[in-house]
Short mmCIF file of C-alpha atoms and ligand atoms in Angstrom, two decimals:
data_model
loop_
_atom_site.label_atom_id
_atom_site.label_comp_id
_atom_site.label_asym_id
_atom_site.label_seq_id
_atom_site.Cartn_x
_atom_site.Cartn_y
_atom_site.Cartn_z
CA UNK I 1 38.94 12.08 1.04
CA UNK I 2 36.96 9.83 -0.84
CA UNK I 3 34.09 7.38 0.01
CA UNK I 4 36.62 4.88 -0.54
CA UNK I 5 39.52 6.20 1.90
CA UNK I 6 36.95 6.59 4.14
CA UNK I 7 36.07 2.74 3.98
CA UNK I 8 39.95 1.88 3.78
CA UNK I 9 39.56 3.90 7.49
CA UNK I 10 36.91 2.11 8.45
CA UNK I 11 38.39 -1.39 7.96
CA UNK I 12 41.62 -0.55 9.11
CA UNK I 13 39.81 0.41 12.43
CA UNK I 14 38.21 -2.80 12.12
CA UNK I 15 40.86 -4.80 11.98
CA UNK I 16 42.98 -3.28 14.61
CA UNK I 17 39.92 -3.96 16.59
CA UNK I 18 40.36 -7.86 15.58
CA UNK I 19 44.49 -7.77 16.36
CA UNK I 20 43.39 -6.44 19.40
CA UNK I 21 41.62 -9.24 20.42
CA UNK I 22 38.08 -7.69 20.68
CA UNK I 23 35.25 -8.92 18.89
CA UNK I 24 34.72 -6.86 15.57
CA UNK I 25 31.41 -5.67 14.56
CA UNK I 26 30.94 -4.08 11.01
CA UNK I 27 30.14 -0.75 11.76
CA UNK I 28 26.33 0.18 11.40
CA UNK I 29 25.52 2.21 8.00
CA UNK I 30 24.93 4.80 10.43
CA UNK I 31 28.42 4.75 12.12
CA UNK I 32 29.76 4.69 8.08
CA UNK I 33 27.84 8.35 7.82
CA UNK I 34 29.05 9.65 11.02
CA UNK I 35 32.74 8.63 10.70
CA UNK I 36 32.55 10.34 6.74
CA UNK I 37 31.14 13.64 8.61
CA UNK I 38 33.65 13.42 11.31
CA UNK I 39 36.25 13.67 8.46
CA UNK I 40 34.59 16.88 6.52
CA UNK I 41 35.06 17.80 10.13
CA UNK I 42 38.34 17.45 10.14
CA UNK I 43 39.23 18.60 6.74
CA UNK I 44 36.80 22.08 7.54
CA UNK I 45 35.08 21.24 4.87
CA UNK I 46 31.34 21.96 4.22
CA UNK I 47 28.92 20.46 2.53
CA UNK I 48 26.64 22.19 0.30
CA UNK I 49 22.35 21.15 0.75
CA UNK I 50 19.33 21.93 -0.40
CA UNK I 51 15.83 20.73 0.37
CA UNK I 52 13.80 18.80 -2.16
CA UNK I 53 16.56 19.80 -4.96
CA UNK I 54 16.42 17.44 -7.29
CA UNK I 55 12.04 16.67 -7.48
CA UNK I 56 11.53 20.38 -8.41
CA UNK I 57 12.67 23.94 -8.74
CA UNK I 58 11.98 27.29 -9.78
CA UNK I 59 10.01 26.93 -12.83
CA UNK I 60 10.17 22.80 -13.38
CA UNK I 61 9.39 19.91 -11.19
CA UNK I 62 9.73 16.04 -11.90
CA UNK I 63 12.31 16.28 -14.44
CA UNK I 64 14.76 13.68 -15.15
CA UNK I 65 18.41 15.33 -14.24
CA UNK I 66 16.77 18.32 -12.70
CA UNK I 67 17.88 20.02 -9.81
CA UNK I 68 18.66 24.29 -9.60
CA UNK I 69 21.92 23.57 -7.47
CA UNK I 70 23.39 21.74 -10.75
CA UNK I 71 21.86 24.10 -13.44
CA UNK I 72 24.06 27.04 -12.07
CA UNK I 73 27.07 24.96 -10.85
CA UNK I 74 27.10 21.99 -12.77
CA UNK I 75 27.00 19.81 -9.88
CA UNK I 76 24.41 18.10 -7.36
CA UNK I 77 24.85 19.46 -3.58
CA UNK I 78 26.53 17.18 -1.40
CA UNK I 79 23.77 16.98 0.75
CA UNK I 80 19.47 16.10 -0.28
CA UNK I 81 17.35 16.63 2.19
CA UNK I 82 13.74 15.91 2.15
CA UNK I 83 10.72 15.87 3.91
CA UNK I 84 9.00 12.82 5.77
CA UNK I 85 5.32 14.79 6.61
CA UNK I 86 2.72 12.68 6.26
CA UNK I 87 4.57 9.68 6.23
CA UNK I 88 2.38 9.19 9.52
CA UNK I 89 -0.64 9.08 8.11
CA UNK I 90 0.34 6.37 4.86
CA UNK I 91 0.33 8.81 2.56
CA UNK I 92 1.59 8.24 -1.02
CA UNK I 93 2.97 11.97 -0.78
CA UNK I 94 4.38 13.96 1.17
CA UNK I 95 2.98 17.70 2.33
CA UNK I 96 4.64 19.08 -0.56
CA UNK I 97 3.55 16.60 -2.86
CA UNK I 98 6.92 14.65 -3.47
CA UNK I 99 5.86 11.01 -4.01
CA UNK I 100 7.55 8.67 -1.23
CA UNK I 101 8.57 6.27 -3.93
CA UNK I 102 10.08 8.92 -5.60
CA UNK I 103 11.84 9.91 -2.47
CA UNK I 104 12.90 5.94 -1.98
CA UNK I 105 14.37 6.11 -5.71
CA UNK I 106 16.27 9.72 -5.36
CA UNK I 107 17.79 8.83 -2.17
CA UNK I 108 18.86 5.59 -3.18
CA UNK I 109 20.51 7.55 -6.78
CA UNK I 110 21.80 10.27 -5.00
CA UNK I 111 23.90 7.88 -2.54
CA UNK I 112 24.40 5.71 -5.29
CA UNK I 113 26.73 8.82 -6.97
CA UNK I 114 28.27 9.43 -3.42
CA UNK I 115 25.65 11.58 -1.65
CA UNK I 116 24.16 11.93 2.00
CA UNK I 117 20.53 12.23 2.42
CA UNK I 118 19.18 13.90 5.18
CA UNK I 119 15.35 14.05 6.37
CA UNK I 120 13.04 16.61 8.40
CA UNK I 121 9.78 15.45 9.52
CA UNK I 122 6.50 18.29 9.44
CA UNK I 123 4.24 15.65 10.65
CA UNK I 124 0.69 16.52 11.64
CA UNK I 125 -0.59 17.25 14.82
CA UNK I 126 -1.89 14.20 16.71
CA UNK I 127 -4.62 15.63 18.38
CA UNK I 128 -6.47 17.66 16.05
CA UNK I 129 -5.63 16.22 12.78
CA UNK I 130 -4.20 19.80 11.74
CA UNK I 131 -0.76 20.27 10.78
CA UNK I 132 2.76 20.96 12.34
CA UNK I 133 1.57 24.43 12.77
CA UNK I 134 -1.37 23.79 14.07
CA UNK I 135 -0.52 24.08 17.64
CA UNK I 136 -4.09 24.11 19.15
CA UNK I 137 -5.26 21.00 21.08
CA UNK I 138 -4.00 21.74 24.65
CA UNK I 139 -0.83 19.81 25.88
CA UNK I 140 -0.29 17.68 22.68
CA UNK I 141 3.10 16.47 23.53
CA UNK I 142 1.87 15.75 26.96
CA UNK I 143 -0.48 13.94 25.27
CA UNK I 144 1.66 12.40 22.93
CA UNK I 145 3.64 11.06 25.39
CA UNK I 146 1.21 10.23 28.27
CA UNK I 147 1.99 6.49 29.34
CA UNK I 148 -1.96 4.28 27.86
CA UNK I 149 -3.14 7.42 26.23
CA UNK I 150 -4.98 7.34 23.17
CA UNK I 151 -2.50 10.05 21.70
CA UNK I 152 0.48 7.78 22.64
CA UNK I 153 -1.02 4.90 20.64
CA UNK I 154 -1.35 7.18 17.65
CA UNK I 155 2.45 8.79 18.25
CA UNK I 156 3.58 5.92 18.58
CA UNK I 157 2.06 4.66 15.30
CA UNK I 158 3.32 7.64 12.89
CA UNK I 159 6.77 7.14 14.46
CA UNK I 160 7.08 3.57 13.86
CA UNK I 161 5.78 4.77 9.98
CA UNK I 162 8.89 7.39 9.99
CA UNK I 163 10.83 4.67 11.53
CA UNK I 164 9.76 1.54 8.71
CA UNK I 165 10.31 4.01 5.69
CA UNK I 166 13.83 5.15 6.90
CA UNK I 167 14.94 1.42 8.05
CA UNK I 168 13.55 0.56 3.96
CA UNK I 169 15.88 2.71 2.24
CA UNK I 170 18.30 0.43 0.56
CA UNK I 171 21.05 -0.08 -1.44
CA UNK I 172 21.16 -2.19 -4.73
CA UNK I 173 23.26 -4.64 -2.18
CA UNK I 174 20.34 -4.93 -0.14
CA UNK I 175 22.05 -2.90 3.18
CA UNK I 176 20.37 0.51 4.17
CA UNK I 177 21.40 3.27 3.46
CA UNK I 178 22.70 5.41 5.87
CA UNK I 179 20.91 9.49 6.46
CA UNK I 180 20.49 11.95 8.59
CA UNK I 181 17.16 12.29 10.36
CA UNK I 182 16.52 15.84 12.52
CA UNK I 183 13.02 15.41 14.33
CA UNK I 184 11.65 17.81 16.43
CA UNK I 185 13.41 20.86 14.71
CA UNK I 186 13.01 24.30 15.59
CA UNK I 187 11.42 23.88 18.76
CA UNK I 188 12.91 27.12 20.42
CA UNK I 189 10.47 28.49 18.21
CA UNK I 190 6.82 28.55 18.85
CA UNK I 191 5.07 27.97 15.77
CA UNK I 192 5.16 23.93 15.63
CA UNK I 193 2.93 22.09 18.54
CA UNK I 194 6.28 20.69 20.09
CA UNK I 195 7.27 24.40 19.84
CA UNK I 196 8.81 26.04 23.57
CA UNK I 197 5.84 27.07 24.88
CA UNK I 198 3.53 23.90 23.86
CA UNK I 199 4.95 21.51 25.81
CA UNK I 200 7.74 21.45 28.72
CA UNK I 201 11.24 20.91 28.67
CA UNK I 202 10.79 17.66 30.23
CA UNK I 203 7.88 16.50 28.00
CA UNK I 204 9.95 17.78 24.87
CA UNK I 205 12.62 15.19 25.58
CA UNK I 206 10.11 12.81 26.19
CA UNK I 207 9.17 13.05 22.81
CA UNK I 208 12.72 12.80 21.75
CA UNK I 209 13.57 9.52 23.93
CA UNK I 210 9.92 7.89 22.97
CA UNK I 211 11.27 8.86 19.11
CA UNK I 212 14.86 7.19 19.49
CA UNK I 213 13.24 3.97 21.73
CA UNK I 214 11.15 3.11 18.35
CA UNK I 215 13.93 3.55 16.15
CA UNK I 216 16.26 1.28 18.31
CA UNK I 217 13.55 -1.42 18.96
CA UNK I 218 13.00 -1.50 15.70
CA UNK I 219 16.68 -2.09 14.57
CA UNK I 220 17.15 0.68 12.63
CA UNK I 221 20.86 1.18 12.34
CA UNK I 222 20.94 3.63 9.10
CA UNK I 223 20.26 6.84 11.28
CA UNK I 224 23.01 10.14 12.77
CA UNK I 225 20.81 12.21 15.07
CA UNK I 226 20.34 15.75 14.51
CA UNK I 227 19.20 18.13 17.18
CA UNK I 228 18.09 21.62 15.88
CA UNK I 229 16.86 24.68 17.42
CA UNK I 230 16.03 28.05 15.73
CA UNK I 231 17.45 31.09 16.49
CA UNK I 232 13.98 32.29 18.01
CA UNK I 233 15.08 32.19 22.39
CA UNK I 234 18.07 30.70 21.41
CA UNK I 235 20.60 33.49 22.33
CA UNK I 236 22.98 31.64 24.62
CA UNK I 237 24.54 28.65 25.18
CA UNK I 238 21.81 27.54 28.12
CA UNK I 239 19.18 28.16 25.76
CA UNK I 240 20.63 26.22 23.12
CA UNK I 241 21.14 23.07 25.58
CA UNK I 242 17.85 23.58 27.67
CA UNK I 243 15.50 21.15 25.86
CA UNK I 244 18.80 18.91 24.44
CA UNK I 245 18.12 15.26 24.60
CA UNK I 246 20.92 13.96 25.95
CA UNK I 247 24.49 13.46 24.43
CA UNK I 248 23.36 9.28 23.76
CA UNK I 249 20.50 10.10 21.49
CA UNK I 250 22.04 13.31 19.41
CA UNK I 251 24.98 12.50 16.62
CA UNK I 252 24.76 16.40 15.10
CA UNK I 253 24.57 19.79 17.14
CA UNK I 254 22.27 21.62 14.36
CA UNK I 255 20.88 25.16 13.92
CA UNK I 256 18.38 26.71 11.90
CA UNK I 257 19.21 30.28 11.12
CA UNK I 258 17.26 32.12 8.17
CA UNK I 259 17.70 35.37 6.88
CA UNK I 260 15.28 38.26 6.75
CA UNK I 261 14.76 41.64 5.57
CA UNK I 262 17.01 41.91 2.67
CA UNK I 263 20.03 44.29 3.37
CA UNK I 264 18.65 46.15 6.36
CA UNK I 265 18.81 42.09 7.89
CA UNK I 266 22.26 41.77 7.45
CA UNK I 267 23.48 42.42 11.16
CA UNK I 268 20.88 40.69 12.90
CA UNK I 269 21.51 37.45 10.53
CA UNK I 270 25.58 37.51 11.50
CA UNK I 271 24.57 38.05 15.37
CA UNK I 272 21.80 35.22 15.26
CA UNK I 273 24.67 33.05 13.25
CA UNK I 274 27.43 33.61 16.14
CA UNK I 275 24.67 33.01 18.74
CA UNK I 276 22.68 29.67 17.11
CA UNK I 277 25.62 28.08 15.22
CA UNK I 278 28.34 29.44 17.66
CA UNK I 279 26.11 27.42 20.27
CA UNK I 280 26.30 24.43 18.00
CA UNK I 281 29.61 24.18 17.47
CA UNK I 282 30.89 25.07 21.08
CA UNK I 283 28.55 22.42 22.30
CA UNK I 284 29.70 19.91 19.54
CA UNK I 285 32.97 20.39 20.54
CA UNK I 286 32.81 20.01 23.70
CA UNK I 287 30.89 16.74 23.48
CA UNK I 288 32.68 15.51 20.18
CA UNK I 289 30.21 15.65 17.99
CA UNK I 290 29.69 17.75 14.84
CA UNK I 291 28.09 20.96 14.17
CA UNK I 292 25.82 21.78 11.29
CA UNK I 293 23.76 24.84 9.98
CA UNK I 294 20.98 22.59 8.67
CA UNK I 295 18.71 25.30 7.40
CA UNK I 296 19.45 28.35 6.13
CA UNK I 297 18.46 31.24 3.32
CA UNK I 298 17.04 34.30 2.33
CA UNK I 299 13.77 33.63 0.95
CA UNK I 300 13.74 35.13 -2.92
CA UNK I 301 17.47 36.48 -2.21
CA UNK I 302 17.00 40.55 -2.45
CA UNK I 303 20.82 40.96 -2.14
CA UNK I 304 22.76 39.84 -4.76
CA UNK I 305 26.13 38.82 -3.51
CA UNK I 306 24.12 37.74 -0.18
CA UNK I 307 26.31 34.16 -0.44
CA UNK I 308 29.73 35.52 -0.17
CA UNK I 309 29.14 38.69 1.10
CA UNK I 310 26.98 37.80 3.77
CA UNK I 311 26.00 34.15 4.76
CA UNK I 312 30.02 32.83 3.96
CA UNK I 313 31.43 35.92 6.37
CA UNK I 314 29.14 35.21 8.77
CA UNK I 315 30.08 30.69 9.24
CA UNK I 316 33.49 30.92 7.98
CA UNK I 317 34.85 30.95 11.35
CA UNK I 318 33.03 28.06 12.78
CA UNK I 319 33.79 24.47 12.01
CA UNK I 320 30.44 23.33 10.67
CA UNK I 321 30.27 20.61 8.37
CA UNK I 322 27.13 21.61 6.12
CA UNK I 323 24.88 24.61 5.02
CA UNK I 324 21.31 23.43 4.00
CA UNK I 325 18.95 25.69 2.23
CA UNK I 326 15.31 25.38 2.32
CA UNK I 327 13.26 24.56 -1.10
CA UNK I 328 12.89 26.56 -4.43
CA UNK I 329 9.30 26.04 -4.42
CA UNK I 330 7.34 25.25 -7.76
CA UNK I 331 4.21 26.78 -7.24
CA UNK I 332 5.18 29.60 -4.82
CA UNK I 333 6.80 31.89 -7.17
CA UNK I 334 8.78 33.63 -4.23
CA UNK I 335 9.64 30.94 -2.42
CA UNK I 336 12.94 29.52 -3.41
CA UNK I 337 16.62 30.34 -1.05
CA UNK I 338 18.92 28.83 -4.18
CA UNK I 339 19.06 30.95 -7.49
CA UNK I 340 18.26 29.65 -10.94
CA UNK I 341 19.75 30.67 -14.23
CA UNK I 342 19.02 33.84 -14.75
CA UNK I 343 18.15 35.29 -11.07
CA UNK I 344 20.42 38.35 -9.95
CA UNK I 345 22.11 36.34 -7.64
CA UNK I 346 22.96 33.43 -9.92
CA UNK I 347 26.80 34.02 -10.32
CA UNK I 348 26.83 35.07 -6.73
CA UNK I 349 25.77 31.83 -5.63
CA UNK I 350 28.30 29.99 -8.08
CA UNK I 351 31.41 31.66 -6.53
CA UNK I 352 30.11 30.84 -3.24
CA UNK I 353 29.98 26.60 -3.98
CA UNK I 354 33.30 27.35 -5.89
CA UNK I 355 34.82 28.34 -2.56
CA UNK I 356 37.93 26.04 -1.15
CA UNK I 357 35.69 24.72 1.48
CA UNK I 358 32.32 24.41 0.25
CA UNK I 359 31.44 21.03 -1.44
CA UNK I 360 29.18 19.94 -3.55
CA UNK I 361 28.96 16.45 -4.99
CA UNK I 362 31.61 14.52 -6.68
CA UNK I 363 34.44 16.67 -5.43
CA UNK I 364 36.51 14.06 -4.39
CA UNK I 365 39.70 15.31 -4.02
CA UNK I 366 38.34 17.86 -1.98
CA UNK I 367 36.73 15.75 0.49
C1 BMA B 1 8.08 25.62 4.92
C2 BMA B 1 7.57 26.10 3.58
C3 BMA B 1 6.25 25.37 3.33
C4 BMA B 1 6.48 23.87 3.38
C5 BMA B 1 7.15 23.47 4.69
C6 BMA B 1 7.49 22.00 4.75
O1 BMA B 1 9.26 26.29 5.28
O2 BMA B 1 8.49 25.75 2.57
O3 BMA B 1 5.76 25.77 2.05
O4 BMA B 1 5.24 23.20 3.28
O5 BMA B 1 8.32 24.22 4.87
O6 BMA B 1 8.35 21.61 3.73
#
């Protein structure tokens, strides 16, 4: 299904709406998204990511056309996702030094040719100044979201940044563009300051609802919700939903699920898969929403066919809409989770995003 069925859907909807004789609103950019990732749904397709793919890669950054998901498969991955850290603090770059205005432009290309964008945020640390793994402080997202405090101000600040930069993303046509925005990730884990053990359940949310109430005040209509915990005390269902937001501020039931220890990690990374993303998707289900595996890799891939021998065996039974791997670093030589020409795993990774249901960009008649 194309971008264009998908808008002939759309309208139709619309104007049965009208016939009907209830009043017709054009559906928000974000609705647009959600109804095209409702359809992948439908169609078990998935859509192929990867973080900061086209700004650089293993061995290049900043080059016009670039991006390691094309050089070994010819095409773009369905899905960009990027990184909104330090947004909060009006910097011209973000932690990993991609310029924002370089974001703005990419985002607006890539959705241009047909493509979602989707955005994390490793924001700093309120209190101290440190960053998102800085979780010293004491109580920061009590802080954060203490009623007159200080902290609140400043929260409140750097999420109304996050909020302006997302609500300026923009079409040639002047409407926004629509994305995917998944704040607050990981926190089953304990390494980020809104991590399980920094804060409650209850001031986790908090966070969550103070988050959504500055989006929505300040009209910004171009967002799907994505809620994502890592696999880390994430085992079971009840974990997976203890520190959920509430079904009216999450679009996407995420998980982040890496892979470790080369071969010898194999069974763990199925079992934490079934666990994490079988969680997701029996949750998304449930609700009728849409389940995603919105990070994912093995950092430097040791195991050469570790694509379709390992990470396709282990989702292939779950209906999740997209697989999103984490960055190919530039200037950490080890730290990429997509092959480039030449790496072991190259071809491996190829017949993986030639697979019936994985999609990259421009596959229209798959999608
Ligand atoms: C981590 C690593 C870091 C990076 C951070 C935010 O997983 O890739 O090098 O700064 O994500 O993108």
């Amino acid at each position: 299904m194309n971008m264009k069925t998908v808008s002939t859907l759309l309208l139709s909807a619309a104007l049965l709406a009208s016939c009907s004789g209830r009043p017709v609103e054009a559906p928000t950019p974000a609705a647009q998204l959600l109804g095209r990732l409702h359809l992948l749904r439908e169609r078990n397709m998935i859509a192929i990511g990867h973080h900061d793919d086209v700004a650089y890669g293993h061995g290049w950054e900043y080059r016009a056309g670039g991006s390691d998901v094309k050089a070994l498969t010819g095409r773009y991955p369905l899905l960009l996702s990027w990184d909104l850290g330090l947004i909060e603090v009006d910097s011209a770059r973000q932690l990993d030094g991609v310029p924002f205005e370089f974001i703005r432009r990419q985002a607006a290309l890539h959705d241009a040719r047909g493509g979602i964008n989707t955005f994390s945020w490793h924001l700093r640390n309120p209190v101290t100044g440190g960053d998102s793994w800085d979780t010293s402080g004491g109580g920061v997202v009590a802080r954060a979201v203490e009623p007159g405090s200080a902290v609140r101000g400043k929260m409140e600040l750097w999420i109304t940044r996050a909020a302006d930069f997302i609500g300026s993303l923009r079409r040639a046509d002047g409407s926004r563009i629509p994305v995917i925005f998944r704040p607050w990730h990981e926190h089953t884990g304990e390494w980020f300051w809104w991590g399980i053990n920094r804060c409650s359940r209850e001031e986790y949310i908090a966070l969550w609802a103070l988050t959504r109430e500055i989006f929505d005040r300040r009209g910004i209509d171009n967002v799907v919700w994505a809620y994502s915990p890592d696999k880390s005390n994430c085992s079971t269902v009840e974990e997976y939903m203890d520190r959920y937001p509430g079904d009216e501020r999450v679009d996407i039931m995420g998980a982040d699920v890496y892979h470790f220890d080369g071969e010898r990690g194999n069974a763990v990374f199925t079992e934490r898969i079934r666990c994490v993303v079988g969680a997701a998707v029996r949750m998304a289900a449930e609700r009728g929403k849409i389940a995603a595996l919105t990070e994912t890799g093995s950092e430097s891939i040791p195991v050469d066919d570790w694509f379709t021998r390992v990470l396709y065996p282990a989702i292939r039974d779950y209906p999740i809409v997209s697989v999103t791997f984490w960055r190919n670093s530039y200037r950490m030589q080890r730290h990429f989770y997509v092959p480039y020409p030449g790496h072991p795993a190259a071809p491996d990774f190829s017949a993986f995003a030639a697979l019936p249901r994985m999609l990259l960009l421009q596959e229209t008649t798959h999608e």
